Amino acid sequence: MNIVILDDYQDAVRKLHCASRLDPYSAKVYTNTVKGLGQLSVRLKDADIIVLIRDRTHINRQLVDKLPRLKLITQTGRVGSHIDVPACTERGIAVAEGVSSPVAPAELTWALIMAAMRRLPQYIANLKHGAWQQSGLRAAAMPPNFGIGTVLRGKTLGIWGYGRIGQIVASYGRAFGMNVRVWGREASRAQALSDGLQVSSTRAEFFAECDVVSVHVRLTDETRNMITLDDLSCMKPTALFVNTSRAELVEPDALIAALNRGRPGMAAVDVFESEPILQGHALLRLENCICTPHIGYVEQDSYELYFGAAFDNVVNYIKGTPTNIVNPGALQVRR
């Protein structure tokens, strides 16, 4: 069977220890990405099995219609809305999901919070150009001494979404002496109260009282565009908004508009509506926004975990013992 691994931007997959599990099989790794139905269908026309790296490639009905050989899609991490599972089921294409860990995205979230609050990217960039102790954040619209930065101790950390990642980030906040507040579904708020955290009484209060707001919510039709410009405009001019979950949780262009208005004063984002982003992206041009290239899960331990599970799904399917199939009905479809 022909196995295709897509979107390995860093050419990392072949160097993983778990990659040896595919040695007996024919596997092609693509280190660049293509967009558009035509290019993808050409790249995948001979694929029996596709290995996806998270949601870097979207598999929709129009694409699977053009891939008559495709039998299995195996996902690194959890299956999400980027795969049209019903369309795959109709065509007898099995979809397997893997495992995930909250540790790497939680650690990146905290790294972004610390870097942003102490203005590290700006200080480092200016030091390379000969400017000593200059962050460059001194626009007239900014609060006094905004560019100096501030400590976390005594500040209020807001967590929207108190799941596995949100809980770890909350624990980091408490360890740094922050007051932690939670917003989200009723179950999340109840769990936060049980864990001894504060819960905001209203959504507006949550955004208004927090010095840092960090979002940890799964993208669904219900949560898409859930954070609005009005929400962001409630934040303090000294506050930081952090999104390492999904860009589509925020309504289009709302964060750009909010940052230009100065509420919140800063943002740190690891996710974008269309990835990879172009060099001229509006957020990249804002001095009060820190951007990273969706690396929340991109580190060696996570890759070994994610790809190890995905490759096990491949091997098991080829051997006739498919595992972790989210649409078992596909296995009953005659091809």
PDB file of N, CA and C in Angstrom, residues 29-102:
ATOM      1  N   VAL A  29       6.980  11.093   2.181  1.00  0.00           N
ATOM      2  CA  VAL A  29       6.819  12.232   3.077  1.00  0.00           C
ATOM      3  C   VAL A  29       6.956  13.524   2.273  1.00  0.00           C
ATOM      4  N   TYR A  30       5.974  14.411   2.398  1.00  0.00           N
ATOM      5  CA  TYR A  30       6.038  15.725   1.747  1.00  0.00           C
ATOM      6  C   TYR A  30       6.386  16.780   2.792  1.00  0.00           C
ATOM      7  N   THR A  31       7.430  17.533   2.507  1.00  0.00           N
ATOM      8  CA  THR A  31       7.888  18.549   3.456  1.00  0.00           C
ATOM      9  C   THR A  31       7.372  19.947   3.118  1.00  0.00           C
ATOM     10  N   ASN A  32       6.638  20.060   2.037  1.00  0.00           N
ATOM     11  CA  ASN A  32       5.989  21.334   1.718  1.00  0.00           C
ATOM     12  C   ASN A  32       4.485  21.116   1.735  1.00  0.00           C
ATOM     13  N   THR A  33       3.754  22.180   1.600  1.00  0.00           N
ATOM     14  CA  THR A  33       2.302  22.078   1.627  1.00  0.00           C
ATOM     15  C   THR A  33       1.730  22.627   0.335  1.00  0.00           C
ATOM     16  N   VAL A  34       0.609  22.085  -0.076  1.00  0.00           N
ATOM     17  CA  VAL A  34      -0.097  22.607  -1.239  1.00  0.00           C
ATOM     18  C   VAL A  34      -1.525  22.915  -0.822  1.00  0.00           C
ATOM     19  N   LYS A  35      -2.076  23.925  -1.444  1.00  0.00           N
ATOM     20  CA  LYS A  35      -3.444  24.328  -1.168  1.00  0.00           C
ATOM     21  C   LYS A  35      -4.260  24.180  -2.443  1.00  0.00           C
ATOM     22  N   GLY A  36      -5.514  23.930  -2.278  1.00  0.00           N
ATOM     23  CA  GLY A  36      -6.383  23.829  -3.433  1.00  0.00           C
ATOM     24  C   GLY A  36      -6.686  22.386  -3.784  1.00  0.00           C
ATOM     25  N   LEU A  37      -7.909  22.168  -4.236  1.00  0.00           N
ATOM     26  CA  LEU A  37      -8.384  20.828  -4.544  1.00  0.00           C
ATOM     27  C   LEU A  37      -7.552  20.156  -5.624  1.00  0.00           C
ATOM     28  N   GLY A  38      -7.215  20.910  -6.678  1.00  0.00           N
ATOM     29  CA  GLY A  38      -6.481  20.319  -7.789  1.00  0.00           C
ATOM     30  C   GLY A  38      -5.110  19.809  -7.388  1.00  0.00           C
ATOM     31  N   GLN A  39      -4.346  20.635  -6.694  1.00  0.00           N
ATOM     32  CA  GLN A  39      -2.995  20.238  -6.301  1.00  0.00           C
ATOM     33  C   GLN A  39      -3.011  19.081  -5.311  1.00  0.00           C
ATOM     34  N   LEU A  40      -3.934  19.123  -4.365  1.00  0.00           N
ATOM     35  CA  LEU A  40      -4.006  18.046  -3.377  1.00  0.00           C
ATOM     36  C   LEU A  40      -4.409  16.726  -4.018  1.00  0.00           C
ATOM     37  N   SER A  41      -5.369  16.772  -4.925  1.00  0.00           N
ATOM     38  CA  SER A  41      -5.826  15.534  -5.548  1.00  0.00           C
ATOM     39  C   SER A  41      -4.732  14.905  -6.390  1.00  0.00           C
ATOM     40  N   VAL A  42      -3.891  15.720  -7.022  1.00  0.00           N
ATOM     41  CA  VAL A  42      -2.760  15.183  -7.778  1.00  0.00           C
ATOM     42  C   VAL A  42      -1.747  14.548  -6.827  1.00  0.00           C
ATOM     43  N   ARG A  43      -1.446  15.225  -5.748  1.00  0.00           N
ATOM     44  CA  ARG A  43      -0.474  14.712  -4.781  1.00  0.00           C
ATOM     45  C   ARG A  43      -0.940  13.396  -4.155  1.00  0.00           C
ATOM     46  N   LEU A  44      -2.231  13.242  -3.982  1.00  0.00           N
ATOM     47  CA  LEU A  44      -2.761  12.094  -3.242  1.00  0.00           C
ATOM     48  C   LEU A  44      -3.403  11.031  -4.125  1.00  0.00           C
ATOM     49  N   LYS A  45      -3.289  11.167  -5.437  1.00  0.00           N
ATOM     50  CA  LYS A  45      -4.045  10.288  -6.338  1.00  0.00           C
ATOM     51  C   LYS A  45      -3.687   8.816  -6.182  1.00  0.00           C
ATOM     52  N   ASP A  46      -2.463   8.499  -5.797  1.00  0.00           N
ATOM     53  CA  ASP A  46      -2.042   7.104  -5.642  1.00  0.00           C
ATOM     54  C   ASP A  46      -2.006   6.645  -4.191  1.00  0.00           C
ATOM     55  N   ALA A  47      -2.522   7.462  -3.292  1.00  0.00           N
ATOM     56  CA  ALA A  47      -2.435   7.142  -1.863  1.00  0.00           C
ATOM     57  C   ALA A  47      -3.504   6.139  -1.446  1.00  0.00           C
ATOM     58  N   ASP A  48      -3.062   5.094  -0.762  1.00  0.00           N
ATOM     59  CA  ASP A  48      -3.989   4.178  -0.097  1.00  0.00           C
ATOM     60  C   ASP A  48      -4.228   4.615   1.344  1.00  0.00           C
ATOM     61  N   ILE A  49      -3.199   5.200   1.935  1.00  0.00           N
ATOM     62  CA  ILE A  49      -3.259   5.645   3.326  1.00  0.00           C
ATOM     63  C   ILE A  49      -2.649   7.039   3.424  1.00  0.00           C
ATOM     64  N   ILE A  50      -3.324   7.932   4.132  1.00  0.00           N
ATOM     65  CA  ILE A  50      -2.813   9.282   4.375  1.00  0.00           C
ATOM     66  C   ILE A  50      -2.578   9.454   5.869  1.00  0.00           C
ATOM     67  N   VAL A  51      -1.415   9.988   6.213  1.00  0.00           N
ATOM     68  CA  VAL A  51      -1.127  10.363   7.598  1.00  0.00           C
ATOM     69  C   VAL A  51      -1.156  11.886   7.674  1.00  0.00           C
ATOM     70  N   LEU A  52      -2.042  12.418   8.497  1.00  0.00           N
ATOM     71  CA  LEU A  52      -2.188  13.864   8.642  1.00  0.00           C
ATOM     72  C   LEU A  52      -1.458  14.357   9.886  1.00  0.00           C
ATOM     73  N   ILE A  53      -0.800  15.484   9.757  1.00  0.00           N
ATOM     74  CA  ILE A  53      -0.210  16.158  10.914  1.00  0.00           C
ATOM     75  C   ILE A  53      -1.219  17.187  11.410  1.00  0.00           C
ATOM     76  N   ARG A  54      -1.899  16.812  12.454  1.00  0.00           N
ATOM     77  CA  ARG A  54      -2.960  17.629  13.040  1.00  0.00           C
ATOM     78  C   ARG A  54      -3.915  18.107  11.942  1.00  0.00           C
ATOM     79  N   ASP A  55      -4.215  19.414  11.894  1.00  0.00           N
ATOM     80  CA  ASP A  55      -5.194  19.888  10.914  1.00  0.00           C
ATOM     81  C   ASP A  55      -4.541  20.731   9.823  1.00  0.00           C
ATOM     82  N   ARG A  56      -3.299  20.398   9.476  1.00  0.00           N
ATOM     83  CA  ARG A  56      -2.600  21.176   8.453  1.00  0.00           C
ATOM     84  C   ARG A  56      -3.253  21.027   7.079  1.00  0.00           C
ATOM     85  N   THR A  57      -3.840  19.870   6.799  1.00  0.00           N
ATOM     86  CA  THR A  57      -4.565  19.661   5.549  1.00  0.00           C
ATOM     87  C   THR A  57      -6.014  19.333   5.869  1.00  0.00           C
ATOM     88  N   HIS A  58      -6.934  19.946   5.122  1.00  0.00           N
ATOM     89  CA  HIS A  58      -8.354  19.681   5.295  1.00  0.00           C
ATOM     90  C   HIS A  58      -8.799  18.647   4.262  1.00  0.00           C
ATOM     91  N   ILE A  59      -9.515  17.652   4.737  1.00  0.00           N
ATOM     92  CA  ILE A  59     -10.024  16.591   3.875  1.00  0.00           C
ATOM     93  C   ILE A  59     -11.533  16.759   3.777  1.00  0.00           C
ATOM     94  N   ASN A  60     -12.002  17.255   2.630  1.00  0.00           N
ATOM     95  CA  ASN A  60     -13.432  17.486   2.465  1.00  0.00           C
ATOM     96  C   ASN A  60     -14.026  16.514   1.441  1.00  0.00           C
ATOM     97  N   ARG A  61     -15.324  16.608   1.254  1.00  0.00           N
ATOM     98  CA  ARG A  61     -16.037  15.696   0.361  1.00  0.00           C
ATOM     99  C   ARG A  61     -15.514  15.782  -1.069  1.00  0.00           C
ATOM    100  N   GLN A  62     -15.251  16.990  -1.530  1.00  0.00           N
ATOM    101  CA  GLN A  62     -14.783  17.159  -2.904  1.00  0.00           C
ATOM    102  C   GLN A  62     -13.444  16.463  -3.124  1.00  0.00           C
ATOM    103  N   LEU A  63     -12.585  16.487  -2.103  1.00  0.00           N
ATOM    104  CA  LEU A  63     -11.281  15.847  -2.245  1.00  0.00           C
ATOM    105  C   LEU A  63     -11.402  14.324  -2.246  1.00  0.00           C
ATOM    106  N   VAL A  64     -12.143  13.764  -1.301  1.00  0.00           N
ATOM    107  CA  VAL A  64     -12.229  12.299  -1.246  1.00  0.00           C
ATOM    108  C   VAL A  64     -12.911  11.734  -2.487  1.00  0.00           C
ATOM    109  N   ASP A  65     -13.775  12.519  -3.129  1.00  0.00           N
ATOM    110  CA  ASP A  65     -14.388  12.071  -4.382  1.00  0.00           C
ATOM    111  C   ASP A  65     -13.346  11.817  -5.459  1.00  0.00           C
ATOM    112  N   LYS A  66     -12.208  12.487  -5.357  1.00  0.00           N
ATOM    113  CA  LYS A  66     -11.163  12.373  -6.368  1.00  0.00           C
ATOM    114  C   LYS A  66     -10.074  11.366  -5.992  1.00  0.00           C
ATOM    115  N   LEU A  67     -10.270  10.646  -4.891  1.00  0.00           N
ATOM    116  CA  LEU A  67      -9.236   9.725  -4.404  1.00  0.00           C
ATOM    117  C   LEU A  67      -9.803   8.309  -4.287  1.00  0.00           C
ATOM    118  N   PRO A  68     -10.020   7.635  -5.414  1.00  0.00           N
ATOM    119  CA  PRO A  68     -10.664   6.312  -5.382  1.00  0.00           C
ATOM    120  C   PRO A  68      -9.847   5.234  -4.683  1.00  0.00           C
ATOM    121  N   ARG A  69      -8.533   5.419  -4.578  1.00  0.00           N
ATOM    122  CA  ARG A  69      -7.697   4.402  -3.941  1.00  0.00           C
ATOM    123  C   ARG A  69      -7.659   4.530  -2.423  1.00  0.00           C
ATOM    124  N   LEU A  70      -8.039   5.685  -1.907  1.00  0.00           N
ATOM    125  CA  LEU A  70      -7.854   5.970  -0.486  1.00  0.00           C
ATOM    126  C   LEU A  70      -8.688   5.038   0.392  1.00  0.00           C
ATOM    127  N   LYS A  71      -8.040   4.433   1.378  1.00  0.00           N
ATOM    128  CA  LYS A  71      -8.700   3.481   2.269  1.00  0.00           C
ATOM    129  C   LYS A  71      -8.658   3.916   3.732  1.00  0.00           C
ATOM    130  N   LEU A  72      -7.605   4.633   4.118  1.00  0.00           N
ATOM    131  CA  LEU A  72      -7.436   4.996   5.526  1.00  0.00           C
ATOM    132  C   LEU A  72      -6.832   6.385   5.647  1.00  0.00           C
ATOM    133  N   ILE A  73      -7.401   7.173   6.544  1.00  0.00           N
ATOM    134  CA  ILE A  73      -6.794   8.434   6.979  1.00  0.00           C
ATOM    135  C   ILE A  73      -6.483   8.266   8.455  1.00  0.00           C
ATOM    136  N   THR A  74      -5.232   8.420   8.816  1.00  0.00           N
ATOM    137  CA  THR A  74      -4.878   8.329  10.236  1.00  0.00           C
ATOM    138  C   THR A  74      -4.370   9.679  10.709  1.00  0.00           C
ATOM    139  N   GLN A  75      -4.900  10.098  11.812  1.00  0.00           N
ATOM    140  CA  GLN A  75      -4.689  11.441  12.337  1.00  0.00           C
ATOM    141  C   GLN A  75      -3.667  11.422  13.461  1.00  0.00           C
ATOM    142  N   THR A  76      -2.740  12.372  13.449  1.00  0.00           N
ATOM    143  CA  THR A  76      -1.909  12.582  14.632  1.00  0.00           C
ATOM    144  C   THR A  76      -2.717  13.450  15.595  1.00  0.00           C
ATOM    145  N   GLY A  77      -2.985  12.926  16.771  1.00  0.00           N
ATOM    146  CA  GLY A  77      -3.866  13.618  17.691  1.00  0.00           C
ATOM    147  C   GLY A  77      -5.316  13.272  17.399  1.00  0.00           C
ATOM    148  N   ARG A  78      -6.206  14.103  17.888  1.00  0.00           N
ATOM    149  CA  ARG A  78      -7.629  13.831  17.774  1.00  0.00           C
ATOM    150  C   ARG A  78      -8.188  14.276  16.429  1.00  0.00           C
ATOM    151  N   VAL A  79      -9.198  13.559  15.969  1.00  0.00           N
ATOM    152  CA  VAL A  79      -9.902  13.938  14.747  1.00  0.00           C
ATOM    153  C   VAL A  79     -10.733  15.183  15.028  1.00  0.00           C
ATOM    154  N   GLY A  80     -10.676  16.134  14.099  1.00  0.00           N
ATOM    155  CA  GLY A  80     -11.421  17.374  14.259  1.00  0.00           C
ATOM    156  C   GLY A  80     -12.249  17.693  13.035  1.00  0.00           C
ATOM    157  N   SER A  81     -12.713  18.925  12.967  1.00  0.00           N
ATOM    158  CA  SER A  81     -13.611  19.343  11.889  1.00  0.00           C
ATOM    159  C   SER A  81     -12.909  19.468  10.546  1.00  0.00           C
ATOM    160  N   HIS A  82     -11.580  19.323  10.514  1.00  0.00           N
ATOM    161  CA  HIS A  82     -10.864  19.416   9.244  1.00  0.00           C
ATOM    162  C   HIS A  82     -11.042  18.166   8.384  1.00  0.00           C
ATOM    163  N   ILE A  83     -11.625  17.114   8.937  1.00  0.00           N
ATOM    164  CA  ILE A  83     -11.909  15.899   8.177  1.00  0.00           C
ATOM    165  C   ILE A  83     -13.423  15.732   8.077  1.00  0.00           C
ATOM    166  N   ASP A  84     -13.930  15.581   6.851  1.00  0.00           N
ATOM    167  CA  ASP A  84     -15.353  15.309   6.644  1.00  0.00           C
ATOM    168  C   ASP A  84     -15.571  13.818   6.856  1.00  0.00           C
ATOM    169  N   VAL A  85     -15.794  13.438   8.101  1.00  0.00           N
ATOM    170  CA  VAL A  85     -15.906  12.014   8.445  1.00  0.00           C
ATOM    171  C   VAL A  85     -17.105  11.359   7.766  1.00  0.00           C
ATOM    172  N   PRO A  86     -18.297  11.979   7.721  1.00  0.00           N
ATOM    173  CA  PRO A  86     -19.417  11.338   7.015  1.00  0.00           C
ATOM    174  C   PRO A  86     -19.108  11.048   5.546  1.00  0.00           C
ATOM    175  N   ALA A  87     -18.433  11.977   4.869  1.00  0.00           N
ATOM    176  CA  ALA A  87     -18.073  11.742   3.469  1.00  0.00           C
ATOM    177  C   ALA A  87     -17.125  10.557   3.349  1.00  0.00           C
ATOM    178  N   CYS A  88     -16.185  10.460   4.277  1.00  0.00           N
ATOM    179  CA  CYS A  88     -15.256   9.324   4.265  1.00  0.00           C
ATOM    180  C   CYS A  88     -16.002   8.016   4.501  1.00  0.00           C
ATOM    181  N   THR A  89     -16.936   8.030   5.427  1.00  0.00           N
ATOM    182  CA  THR A  89     -17.688   6.814   5.741  1.00  0.00           C
ATOM    183  C   THR A  89     -18.460   6.327   4.527  1.00  0.00           C
ATOM    184  N   GLU A  90     -19.114   7.241   3.823  1.00  0.00           N
ATOM    185  CA  GLU A  90     -19.889   6.870   2.640  1.00  0.00           C
ATOM    186  C   GLU A  90     -19.035   6.169   1.594  1.00  0.00           C
ATOM    187  N   ARG A  91     -17.771   6.542   1.521  1.00  0.00           N
ATOM    188  CA  ARG A  91     -16.882   5.997   0.496  1.00  0.00           C
ATOM    189  C   ARG A  91     -16.011   4.858   1.018  1.00  0.00           C
ATOM    190  N   GLY A  92     -16.284   4.422   2.232  1.00  0.00           N
ATOM    191  CA  GLY A  92     -15.536   3.304   2.781  1.00  0.00           C
ATOM    192  C   GLY A  92     -14.124   3.650   3.191  1.00  0.00           C
ATOM    193  N   ILE A  93     -13.888   4.920   3.506  1.00  0.00           N
ATOM    194  CA  ILE A  93     -12.567   5.365   3.952  1.00  0.00           C
ATOM    195  C   ILE A  93     -12.569   5.423   5.475  1.00  0.00           C
ATOM    196  N   ALA A  94     -11.778   4.581   6.098  1.00  0.00           N
ATOM    197  CA  ALA A  94     -11.698   4.574   7.558  1.00  0.00           C
ATOM    198  C   ALA A  94     -10.881   5.769   8.044  1.00  0.00           C
ATOM    199  N   VAL A  95     -11.288   6.325   9.168  1.00  0.00           N
ATOM    200  CA  VAL A  95     -10.577   7.448   9.778  1.00  0.00           C
ATOM    201  C   VAL A  95     -10.156   7.026  11.183  1.00  0.00           C
ATOM    202  N   ALA A  96      -8.858   7.040  11.425  1.00  0.00           N
ATOM    203  CA  ALA A  96      -8.326   6.636  12.733  1.00  0.00           C
ATOM    204  C   ALA A  96      -7.752   7.850  13.448  1.00  0.00           C
ATOM    205  N   GLU A  97      -8.001   7.930  14.732  1.00  0.00           N
ATOM    206  CA  GLU A  97      -7.410   9.020  15.498  1.00  0.00           C
ATOM    207  C   GLU A  97      -6.378   8.478  16.469  1.00  0.00           C
ATOM    208  N   GLY A  98      -5.553   9.391  16.943  1.00  0.00           N
ATOM    209  CA  GLY A  98      -4.458   8.989  17.801  1.00  0.00           C
ATOM    210  C   GLY A  98      -4.611   9.501  19.206  1.00  0.00           C
ATOM    211  N   VAL A  99      -3.497   9.802  19.809  1.00  0.00           N
ATOM    212  CA  VAL A  99      -3.476  10.287  21.184  1.00  0.00           C
ATOM    213  C   VAL A  99      -2.960  11.722  21.187  1.00  0.00           C
ATOM    214  N   SER A 100      -3.136  12.391  22.295  1.00  0.00           N
ATOM    215  CA  SER A 100      -2.631  13.758  22.417  1.00  0.00           C
ATOM    216  C   SER A 100      -2.183  13.992  23.846  1.00  0.00           C
ATOM    217  N   SER A 101      -1.379  15.008  24.017  1.00  0.00           N
ATOM    218  CA  SER A 101      -0.893  15.385  25.343  1.00  0.00           C
ATOM    219  C   SER A 101      -1.091  16.882  25.536  1.00  0.00           C
ATOM    220  N   PRO A 102      -1.552  17.301  26.711  1.00  0.00           N
ATOM    221  CA  PRO A 102      -1.742  18.723  26.968  1.00  0.00           C
ATOM    222  C   PRO A 102      -0.472  19.451  27.372  1.00  0.00           C
TER     223      PRO A 102
END
